[in-house]
CSV table of C-alpha atoms and ligand atoms in Angstrom, one decimal:
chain,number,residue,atom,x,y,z
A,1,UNK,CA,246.6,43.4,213.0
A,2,UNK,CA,248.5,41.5,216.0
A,3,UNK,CA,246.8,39.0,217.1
A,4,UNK,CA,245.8,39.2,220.8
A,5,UNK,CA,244.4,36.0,221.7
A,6,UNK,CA,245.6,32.6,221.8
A,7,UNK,CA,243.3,29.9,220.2
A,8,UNK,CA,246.1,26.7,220.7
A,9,UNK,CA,243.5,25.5,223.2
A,10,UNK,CA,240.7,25.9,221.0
A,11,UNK,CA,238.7,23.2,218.9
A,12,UNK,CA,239.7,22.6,215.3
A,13,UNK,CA,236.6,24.8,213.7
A,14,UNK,CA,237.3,28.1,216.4
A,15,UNK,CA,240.8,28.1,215.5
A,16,UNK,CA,239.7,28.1,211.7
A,17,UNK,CA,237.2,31.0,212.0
A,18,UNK,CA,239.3,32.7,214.8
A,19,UNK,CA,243.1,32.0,214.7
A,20,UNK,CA,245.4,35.1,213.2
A,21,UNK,CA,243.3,37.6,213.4
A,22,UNK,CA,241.5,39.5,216.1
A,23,UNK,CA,239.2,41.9,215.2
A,24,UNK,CA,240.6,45.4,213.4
A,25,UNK,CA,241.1,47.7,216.2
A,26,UNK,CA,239.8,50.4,214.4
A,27,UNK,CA,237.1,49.7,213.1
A,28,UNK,CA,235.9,46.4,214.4
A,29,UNK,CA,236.0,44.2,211.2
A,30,UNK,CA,235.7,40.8,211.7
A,31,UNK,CA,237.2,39.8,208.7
A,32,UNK,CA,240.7,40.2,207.4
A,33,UNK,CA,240.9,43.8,205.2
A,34,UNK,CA,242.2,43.2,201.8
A,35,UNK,CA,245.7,45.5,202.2
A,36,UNK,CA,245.9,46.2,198.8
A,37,UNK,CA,249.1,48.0,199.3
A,38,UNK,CA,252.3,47.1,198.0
A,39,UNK,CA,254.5,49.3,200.6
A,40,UNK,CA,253.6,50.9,203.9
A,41,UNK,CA,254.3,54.5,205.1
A,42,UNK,CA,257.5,54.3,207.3
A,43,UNK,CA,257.4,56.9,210.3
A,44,UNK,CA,261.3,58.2,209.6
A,45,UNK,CA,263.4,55.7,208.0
A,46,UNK,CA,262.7,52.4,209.4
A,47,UNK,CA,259.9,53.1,211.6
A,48,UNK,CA,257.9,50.2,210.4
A,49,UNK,CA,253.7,50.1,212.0
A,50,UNK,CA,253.4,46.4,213.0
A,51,UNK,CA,256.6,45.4,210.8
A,52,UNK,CA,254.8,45.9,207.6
A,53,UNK,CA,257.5,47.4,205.1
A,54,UNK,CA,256.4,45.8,201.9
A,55,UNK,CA,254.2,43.2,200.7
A,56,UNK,CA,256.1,40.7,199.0
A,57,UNK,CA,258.0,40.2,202.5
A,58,UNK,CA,254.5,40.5,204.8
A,59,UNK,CA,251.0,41.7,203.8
A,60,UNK,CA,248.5,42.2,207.0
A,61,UNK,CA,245.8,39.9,204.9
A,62,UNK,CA,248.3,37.5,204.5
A,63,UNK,CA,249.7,37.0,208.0
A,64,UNK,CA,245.9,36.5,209.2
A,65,UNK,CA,246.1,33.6,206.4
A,66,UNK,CA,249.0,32.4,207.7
A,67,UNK,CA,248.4,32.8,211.4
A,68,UNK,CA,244.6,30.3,210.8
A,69,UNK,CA,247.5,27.9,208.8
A,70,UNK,CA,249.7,27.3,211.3
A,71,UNK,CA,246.6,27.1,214.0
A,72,UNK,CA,244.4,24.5,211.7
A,73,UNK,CA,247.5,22.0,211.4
A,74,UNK,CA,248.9,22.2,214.8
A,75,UNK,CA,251.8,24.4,214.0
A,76,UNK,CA,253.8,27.7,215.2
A,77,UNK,CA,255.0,29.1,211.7
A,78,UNK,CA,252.4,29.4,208.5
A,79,UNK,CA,253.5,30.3,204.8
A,80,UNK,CA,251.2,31.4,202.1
A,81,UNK,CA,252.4,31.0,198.2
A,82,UNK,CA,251.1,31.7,194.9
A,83,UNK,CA,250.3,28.1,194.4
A,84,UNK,CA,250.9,24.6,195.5
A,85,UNK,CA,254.0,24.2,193.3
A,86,UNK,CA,255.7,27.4,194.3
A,87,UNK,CA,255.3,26.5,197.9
A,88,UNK,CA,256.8,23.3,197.0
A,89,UNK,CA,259.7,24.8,195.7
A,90,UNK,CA,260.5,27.7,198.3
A,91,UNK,CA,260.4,24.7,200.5
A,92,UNK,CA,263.0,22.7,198.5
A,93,UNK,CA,265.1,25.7,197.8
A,94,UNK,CA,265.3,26.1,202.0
A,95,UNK,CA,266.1,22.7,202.8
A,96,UNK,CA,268.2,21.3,199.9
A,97,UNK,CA,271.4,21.8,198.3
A,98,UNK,CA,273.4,20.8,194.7
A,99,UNK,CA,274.4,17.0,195.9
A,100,UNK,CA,271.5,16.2,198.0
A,101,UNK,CA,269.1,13.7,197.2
A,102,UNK,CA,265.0,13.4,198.0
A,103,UNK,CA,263.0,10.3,198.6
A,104,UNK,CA,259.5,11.1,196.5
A,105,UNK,CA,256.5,8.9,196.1
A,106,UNK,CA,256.2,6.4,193.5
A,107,UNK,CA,252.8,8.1,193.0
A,108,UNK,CA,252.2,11.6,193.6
A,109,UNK,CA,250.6,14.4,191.8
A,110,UNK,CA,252.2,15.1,188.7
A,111,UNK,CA,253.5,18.1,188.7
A,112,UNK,CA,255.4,17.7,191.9
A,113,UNK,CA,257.2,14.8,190.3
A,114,UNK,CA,258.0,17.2,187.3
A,115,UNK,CA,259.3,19.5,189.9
A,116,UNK,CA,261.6,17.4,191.2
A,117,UNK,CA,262.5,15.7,188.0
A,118,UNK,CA,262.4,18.3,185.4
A,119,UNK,CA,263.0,21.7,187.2
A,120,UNK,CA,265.3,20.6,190.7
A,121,UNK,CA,267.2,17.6,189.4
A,122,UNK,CA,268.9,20.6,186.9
A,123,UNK,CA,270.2,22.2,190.0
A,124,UNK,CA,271.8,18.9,191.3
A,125,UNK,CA,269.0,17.9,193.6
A,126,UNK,CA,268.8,13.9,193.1
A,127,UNK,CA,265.6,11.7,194.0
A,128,UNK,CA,264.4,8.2,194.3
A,129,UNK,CA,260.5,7.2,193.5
A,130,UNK,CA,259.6,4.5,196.2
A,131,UNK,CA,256.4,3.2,197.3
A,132,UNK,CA,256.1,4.9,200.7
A,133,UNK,CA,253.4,2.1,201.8
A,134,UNK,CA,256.1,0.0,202.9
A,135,UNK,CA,258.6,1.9,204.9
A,136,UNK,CA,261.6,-0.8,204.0
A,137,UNK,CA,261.5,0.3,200.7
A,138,UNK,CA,261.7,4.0,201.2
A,139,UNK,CA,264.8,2.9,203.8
A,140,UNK,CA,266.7,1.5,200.7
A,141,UNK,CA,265.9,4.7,198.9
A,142,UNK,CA,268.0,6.6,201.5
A,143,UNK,CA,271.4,7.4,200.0
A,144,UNK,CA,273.0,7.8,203.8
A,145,UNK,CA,274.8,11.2,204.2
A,146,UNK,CA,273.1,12.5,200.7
A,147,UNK,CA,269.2,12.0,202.0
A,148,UNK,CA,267.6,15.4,203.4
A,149,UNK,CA,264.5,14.7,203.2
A,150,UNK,CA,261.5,12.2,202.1
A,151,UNK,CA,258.3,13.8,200.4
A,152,UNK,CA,255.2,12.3,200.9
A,153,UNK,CA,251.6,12.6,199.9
A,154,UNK,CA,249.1,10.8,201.7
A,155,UNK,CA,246.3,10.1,200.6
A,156,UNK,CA,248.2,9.5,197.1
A,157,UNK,CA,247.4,11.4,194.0
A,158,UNK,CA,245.4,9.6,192.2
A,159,UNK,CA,245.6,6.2,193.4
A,160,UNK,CA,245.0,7.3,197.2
A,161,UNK,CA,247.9,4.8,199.1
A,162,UNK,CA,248.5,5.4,202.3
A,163,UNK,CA,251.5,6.2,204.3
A,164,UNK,CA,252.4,6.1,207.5
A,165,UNK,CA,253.2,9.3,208.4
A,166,UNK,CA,254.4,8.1,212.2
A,167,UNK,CA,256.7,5.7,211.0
A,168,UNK,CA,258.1,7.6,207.8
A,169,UNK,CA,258.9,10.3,210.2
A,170,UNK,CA,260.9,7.9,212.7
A,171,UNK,CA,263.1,6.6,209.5
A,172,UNK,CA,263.5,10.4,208.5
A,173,UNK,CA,265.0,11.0,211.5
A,174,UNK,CA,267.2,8.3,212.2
A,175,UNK,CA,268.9,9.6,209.1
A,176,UNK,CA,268.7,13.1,210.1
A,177,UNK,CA,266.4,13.6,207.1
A,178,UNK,CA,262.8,15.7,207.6
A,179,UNK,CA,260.0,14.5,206.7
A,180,UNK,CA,257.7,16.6,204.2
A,181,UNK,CA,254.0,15.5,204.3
A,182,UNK,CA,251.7,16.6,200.9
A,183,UNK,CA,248.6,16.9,203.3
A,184,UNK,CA,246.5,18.5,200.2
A,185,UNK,CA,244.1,15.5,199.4
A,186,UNK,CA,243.5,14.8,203.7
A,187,UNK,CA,243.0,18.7,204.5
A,188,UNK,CA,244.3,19.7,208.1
A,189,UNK,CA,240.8,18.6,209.2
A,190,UNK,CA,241.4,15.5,208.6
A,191,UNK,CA,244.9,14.9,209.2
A,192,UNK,CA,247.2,16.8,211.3
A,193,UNK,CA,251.2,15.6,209.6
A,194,UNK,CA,253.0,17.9,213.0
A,195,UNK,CA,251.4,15.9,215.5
A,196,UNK,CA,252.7,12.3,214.5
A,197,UNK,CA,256.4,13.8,213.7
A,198,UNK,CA,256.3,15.0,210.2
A,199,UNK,CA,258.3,18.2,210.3
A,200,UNK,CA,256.9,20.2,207.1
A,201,UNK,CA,253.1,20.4,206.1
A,202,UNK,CA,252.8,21.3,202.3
A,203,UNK,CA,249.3,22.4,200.7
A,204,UNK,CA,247.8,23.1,197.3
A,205,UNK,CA,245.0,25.6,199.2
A,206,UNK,CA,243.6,25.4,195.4
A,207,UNK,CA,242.2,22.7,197.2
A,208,UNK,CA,239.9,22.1,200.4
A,209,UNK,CA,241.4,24.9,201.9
A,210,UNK,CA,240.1,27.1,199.6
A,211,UNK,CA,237.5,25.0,198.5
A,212,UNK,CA,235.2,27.0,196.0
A,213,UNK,CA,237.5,26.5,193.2
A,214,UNK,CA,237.6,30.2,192.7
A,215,UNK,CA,241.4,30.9,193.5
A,216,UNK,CA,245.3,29.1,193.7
A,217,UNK,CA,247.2,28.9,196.3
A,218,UNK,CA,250.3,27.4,198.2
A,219,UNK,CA,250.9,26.5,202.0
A,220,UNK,CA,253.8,25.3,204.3
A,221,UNK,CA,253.4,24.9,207.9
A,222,UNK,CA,256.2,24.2,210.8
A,223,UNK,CA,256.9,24.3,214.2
A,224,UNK,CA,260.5,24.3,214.3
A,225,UNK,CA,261.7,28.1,214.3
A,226,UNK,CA,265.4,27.6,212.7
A,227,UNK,CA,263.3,26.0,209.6
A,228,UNK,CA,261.0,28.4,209.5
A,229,UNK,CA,263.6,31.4,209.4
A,230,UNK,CA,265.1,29.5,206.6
A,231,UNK,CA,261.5,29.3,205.0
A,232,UNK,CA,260.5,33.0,205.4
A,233,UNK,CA,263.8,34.3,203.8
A,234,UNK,CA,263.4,31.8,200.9
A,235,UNK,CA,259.9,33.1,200.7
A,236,UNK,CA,260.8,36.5,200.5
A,237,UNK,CA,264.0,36.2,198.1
A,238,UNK,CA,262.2,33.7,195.8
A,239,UNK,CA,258.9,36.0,195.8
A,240,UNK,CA,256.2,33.5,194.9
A,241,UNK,CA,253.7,34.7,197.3
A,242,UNK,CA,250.6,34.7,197.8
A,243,UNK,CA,248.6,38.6,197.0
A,244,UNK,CA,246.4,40.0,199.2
A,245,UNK,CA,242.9,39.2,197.0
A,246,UNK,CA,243.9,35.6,196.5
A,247,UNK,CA,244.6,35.3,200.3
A,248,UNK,CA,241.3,37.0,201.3
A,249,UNK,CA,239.4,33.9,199.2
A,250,UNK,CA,241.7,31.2,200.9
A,251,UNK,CA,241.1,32.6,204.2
A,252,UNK,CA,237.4,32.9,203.8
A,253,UNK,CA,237.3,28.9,202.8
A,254,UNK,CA,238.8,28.0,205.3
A,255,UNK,CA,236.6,29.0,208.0
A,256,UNK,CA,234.0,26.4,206.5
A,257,UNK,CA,236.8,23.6,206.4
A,258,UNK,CA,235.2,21.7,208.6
A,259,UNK,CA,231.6,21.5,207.8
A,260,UNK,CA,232.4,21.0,204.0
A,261,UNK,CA,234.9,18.2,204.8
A,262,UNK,CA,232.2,16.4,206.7
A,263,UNK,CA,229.4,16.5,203.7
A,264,UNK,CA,232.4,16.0,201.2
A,265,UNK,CA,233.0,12.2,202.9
A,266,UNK,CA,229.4,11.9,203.7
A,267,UNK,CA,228.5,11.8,199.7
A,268,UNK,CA,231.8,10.0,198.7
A,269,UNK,CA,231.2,7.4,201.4
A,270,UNK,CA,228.1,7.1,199.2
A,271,UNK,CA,229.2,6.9,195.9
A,272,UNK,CA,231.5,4.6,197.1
A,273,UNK,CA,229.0,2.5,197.3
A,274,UNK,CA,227.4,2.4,194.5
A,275,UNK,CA,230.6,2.0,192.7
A,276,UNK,CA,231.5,-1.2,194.0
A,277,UNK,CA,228.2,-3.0,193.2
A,278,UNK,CA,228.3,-1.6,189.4
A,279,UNK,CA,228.9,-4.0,186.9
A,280,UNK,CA,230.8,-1.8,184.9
A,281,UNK,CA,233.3,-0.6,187.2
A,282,UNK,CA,236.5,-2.8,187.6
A,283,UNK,CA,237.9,-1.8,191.0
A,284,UNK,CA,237.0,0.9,193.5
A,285,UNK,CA,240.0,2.7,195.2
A,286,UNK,CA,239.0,4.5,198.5
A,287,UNK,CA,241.0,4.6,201.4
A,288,UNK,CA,237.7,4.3,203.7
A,289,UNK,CA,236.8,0.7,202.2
A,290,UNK,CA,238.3,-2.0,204.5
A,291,UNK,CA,239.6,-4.0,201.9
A,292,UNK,CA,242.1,-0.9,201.1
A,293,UNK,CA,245.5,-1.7,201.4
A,294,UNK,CA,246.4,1.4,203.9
A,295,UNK,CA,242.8,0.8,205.3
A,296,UNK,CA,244.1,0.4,209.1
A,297,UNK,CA,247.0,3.2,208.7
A,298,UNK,CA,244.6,5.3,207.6
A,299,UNK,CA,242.0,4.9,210.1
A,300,UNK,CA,244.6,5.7,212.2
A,301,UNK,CA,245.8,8.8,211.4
A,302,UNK,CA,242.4,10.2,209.7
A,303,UNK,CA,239.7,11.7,210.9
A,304,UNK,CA,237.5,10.4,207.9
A,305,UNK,CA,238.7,9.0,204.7
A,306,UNK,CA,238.2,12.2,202.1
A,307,UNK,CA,236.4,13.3,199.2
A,308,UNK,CA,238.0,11.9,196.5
A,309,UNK,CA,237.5,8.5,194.6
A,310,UNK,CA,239.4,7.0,191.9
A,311,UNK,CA,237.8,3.8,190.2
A,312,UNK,CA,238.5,1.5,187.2
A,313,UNK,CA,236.5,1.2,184.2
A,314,UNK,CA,236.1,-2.4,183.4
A,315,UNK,CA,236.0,-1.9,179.7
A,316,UNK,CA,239.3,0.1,179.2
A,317,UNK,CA,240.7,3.4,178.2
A,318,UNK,CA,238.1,4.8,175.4
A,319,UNK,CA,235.0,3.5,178.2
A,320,UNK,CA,236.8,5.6,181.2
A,321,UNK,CA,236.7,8.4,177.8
A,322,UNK,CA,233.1,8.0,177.2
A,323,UNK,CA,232.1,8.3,181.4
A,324,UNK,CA,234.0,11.6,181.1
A,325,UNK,CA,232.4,12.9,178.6
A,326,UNK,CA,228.7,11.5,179.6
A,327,UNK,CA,228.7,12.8,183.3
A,328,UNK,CA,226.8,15.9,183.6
A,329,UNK,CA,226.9,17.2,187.4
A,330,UNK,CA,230.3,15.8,187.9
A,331,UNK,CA,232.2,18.5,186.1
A,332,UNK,CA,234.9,17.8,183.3
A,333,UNK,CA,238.0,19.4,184.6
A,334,UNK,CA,241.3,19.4,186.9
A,335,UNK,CA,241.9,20.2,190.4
A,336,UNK,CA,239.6,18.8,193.6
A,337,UNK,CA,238.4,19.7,196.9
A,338,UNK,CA,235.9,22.6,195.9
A,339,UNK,CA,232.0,22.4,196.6
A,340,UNK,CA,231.2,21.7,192.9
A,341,UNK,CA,232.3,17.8,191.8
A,342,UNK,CA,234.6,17.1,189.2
A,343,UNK,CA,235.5,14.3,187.2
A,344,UNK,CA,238.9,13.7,185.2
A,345,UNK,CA,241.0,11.1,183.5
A,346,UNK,CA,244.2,11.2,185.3
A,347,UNK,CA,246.1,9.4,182.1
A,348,UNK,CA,245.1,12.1,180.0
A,349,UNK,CA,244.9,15.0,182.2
A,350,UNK,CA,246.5,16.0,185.8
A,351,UNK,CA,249.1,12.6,185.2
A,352,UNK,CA,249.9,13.7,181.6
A,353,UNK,CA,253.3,14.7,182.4
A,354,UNK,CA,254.4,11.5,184.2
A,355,UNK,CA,253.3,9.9,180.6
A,356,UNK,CA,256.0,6.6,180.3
A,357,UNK,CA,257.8,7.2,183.5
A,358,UNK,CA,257.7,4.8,186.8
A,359,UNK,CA,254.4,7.4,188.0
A,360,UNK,CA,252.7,6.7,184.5
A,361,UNK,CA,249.1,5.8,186.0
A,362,UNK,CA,246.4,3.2,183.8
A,363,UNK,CA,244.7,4.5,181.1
A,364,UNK,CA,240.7,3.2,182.6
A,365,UNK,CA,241.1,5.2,185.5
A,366,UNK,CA,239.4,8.1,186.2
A,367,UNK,CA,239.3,10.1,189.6
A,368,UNK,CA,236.1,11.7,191.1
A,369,UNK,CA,236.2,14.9,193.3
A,370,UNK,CA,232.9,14.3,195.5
A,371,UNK,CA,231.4,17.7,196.3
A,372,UNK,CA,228.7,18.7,198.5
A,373,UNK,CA,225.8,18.6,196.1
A,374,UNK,CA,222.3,16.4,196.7
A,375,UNK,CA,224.1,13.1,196.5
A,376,UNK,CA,221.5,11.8,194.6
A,377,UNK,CA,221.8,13.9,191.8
A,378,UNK,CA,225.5,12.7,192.0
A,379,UNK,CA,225.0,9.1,191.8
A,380,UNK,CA,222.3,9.4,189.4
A,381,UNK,CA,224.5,11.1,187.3
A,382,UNK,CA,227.5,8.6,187.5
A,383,UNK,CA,224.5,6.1,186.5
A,384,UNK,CA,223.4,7.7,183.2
A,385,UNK,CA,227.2,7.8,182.2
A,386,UNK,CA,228.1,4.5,183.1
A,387,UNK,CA,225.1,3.0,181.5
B,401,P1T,O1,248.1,23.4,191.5
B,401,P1T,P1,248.9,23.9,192.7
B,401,P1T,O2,248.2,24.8,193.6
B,401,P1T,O3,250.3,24.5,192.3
B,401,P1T,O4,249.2,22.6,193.6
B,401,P1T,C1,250.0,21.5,193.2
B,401,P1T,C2,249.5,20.3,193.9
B,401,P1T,C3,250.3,19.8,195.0
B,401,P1T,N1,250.0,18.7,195.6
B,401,P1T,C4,248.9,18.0,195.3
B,401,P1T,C5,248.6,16.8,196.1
B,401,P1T,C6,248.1,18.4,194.2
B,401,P1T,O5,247.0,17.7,194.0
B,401,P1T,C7,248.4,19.6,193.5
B,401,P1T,C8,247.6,20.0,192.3
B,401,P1T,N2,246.8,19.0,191.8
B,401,P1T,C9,245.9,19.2,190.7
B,401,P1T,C10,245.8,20.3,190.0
B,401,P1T,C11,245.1,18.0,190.4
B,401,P1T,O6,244.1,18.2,189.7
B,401,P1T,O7,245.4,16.9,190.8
């Protein structure tokens, strides 16, 4: 299962299909095997075949996972989790100690801010929400001395700010801080955090990676190796890993990445448009639209601007309800970044736990997941339940 060539040269979608994993020796398989094997014959005590002992510490499916990772977002080291959240918090657990204190976004997905406030603020981990579009106000979040790290997502979930990850990074640093970067809503096709500083890539793969909605999944990414021994023991003694069926799926998504990411902004950059010229809608939010706040910053450090859409309903809460319930192709339902297109109310749904805290988002808005369906039959579907 060793990999024997070296894709770092390679373009973005050759490392996608290619990186971590050369074709099975023995048999030729292009693909990955599923190892369903908890444990691995040992020749004598310790005589370990390619390291493999047992699979909570390595599985041979998921280092080829984790070998594409790393290659995709410009990294050396790639971790695969059960699930966005418990890659989150292996991460945490490896950086952070009782007395420490976080800078998070003042708008992030919500169960990452439960994380840190419900689950890791127990422990004596501290944080401070700040608005990460303007980098003075994440510096006065820093508690100097107490600050090991600022978490960011960018684009925001749901109301798709925009922070620069370049400059975030610099502050980090100065305050020998690391930078985490949420890159879950970009994808590593569209945004690479490693290359413009951050230290730390985190990833629902429930997401684009994965992209079919059919499995969940977790990722961090590195390049420093002292960070990344700290990660794969955390990994290993926490145990929220990733098995070898879920990692097959995430793999096999990932190798279409790139072509789904393009169709995925290709229809949003369309329903984006017919959005903003409908009466009913009060306000648009896309980071692509050059009246975005984080328009320029993100047309700096994007490839394109994404596949997902947040908007206002100009006549309220129970409206934003009724478009819901009225869409048809768009699909009622949590998560993003598959093939199929989903529609949610944050309020209600994937924000309900940051209900009456400074995340709490408005009650008319409701985020779009643009998949890669006839775009007509998309907007013509946002028509009939917005009429
Ligand atoms: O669901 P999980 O794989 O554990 O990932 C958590 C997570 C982390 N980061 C971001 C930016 C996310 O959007 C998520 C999960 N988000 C949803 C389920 C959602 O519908 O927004």
């Amino acid at each position: 299962m060793t990999e024997q060539h070296d894709w770092t040269q390679a373009g973005f979608e050759t490392k996608a299909i290619h990186a971590g994993y050369d074709p099975d020796p023995m048999t030729g398989a292009v693909n990955p095997p599923i190892y369903a094997s908890s444990t691995f014959k040992q020749d004598g005590v310790g005589g370990m075949r390619g390291g493999y002992e047992y699979s909570r510490s390595a599985n041979p499916t998921r280092t080829a996972l984790e070998g594409a990772l790393a290659a995709v977002e410009g990294g050396e080291h790639g971790f695969a989790f059960a699930s966005g959240l418990a890659a989150e918090d292996t991460l945490i657990r490896s950086v952070c100690r009782p007395g420490d204190h976080v800078v998070i976004p003042d708008d992030a997905y919500g169960g990452t801010y439960r994380l840190f406030d419900k689950v890791e603020k127990v422990w004596g981990l501290d944080h401070t929400p700040a608005a990460l579009t303007d980098v003075e106000a994440v510096r006065a979040a820093i508690v100097p001395g107490r600050t090991t790290m600022i978490w960011v997502e960018t684009p925001t979930n749901p109301m798709l700010n925009i922070a620069d990850i370049e400059a975030l990074a610099a502050l980090a640093h100065e305050h020998d801080a690391i930078l985490v970067v949420d890159n879950t809503f970009a994808s590593p096709y569209l945004q690479q955090p490693l290359a413009l500083g951050a230290d730390v890539v985190v990833h629902s793969t429930t997401k684009y990676v994965g992209g079919h909605s059919d499995v969940v999944g977790g990722a961090l990414v590195c390049r420093d190796a002292e960070l990344a021994e700290k990660i794969a023991f955390h990994q290993n003694s926490i145990g929220g890993v990733a098995g070898p069926f879920d990692v097959f799926l995430t793999h096999r998504g990932l190798k279409t990445l790139a072509v789904r990411m393009e169709r995925h902004c290709d229809n949003a950059e369309k329903i984006v448009e017919f959005l903003v010229n409908h009466p009913a809608v009060a306000e648009v939010i896309y980071p692509g639209l050059e009246s975005h706040p984080g328009h320029e910053i993100a047309k700096k450090q994007m490839k394109r601007f994404g596949g997902i859409i947040s908007f206002r309903v100009a006549a309220g809460e129970q409206a934003a309800l009724d478009v819901c319930a009225k869409a048809q192709v768009f699909t009622l339902g949590e998560s993003l970044g598959g093939v199929e297109s989903l529609i949610e109310h944050p309020g209600r749904m994937t924000h309900a736990s940051v209900a009456g805290t400074d995340l709490e988002v408005s009650a008319d808005l409701i985020r779009l997941s643009v998949g890669i369906e006839s775009v007509e039959d998309l907007i013509s579907d946002l028509e009939q339940a917005l009429a």
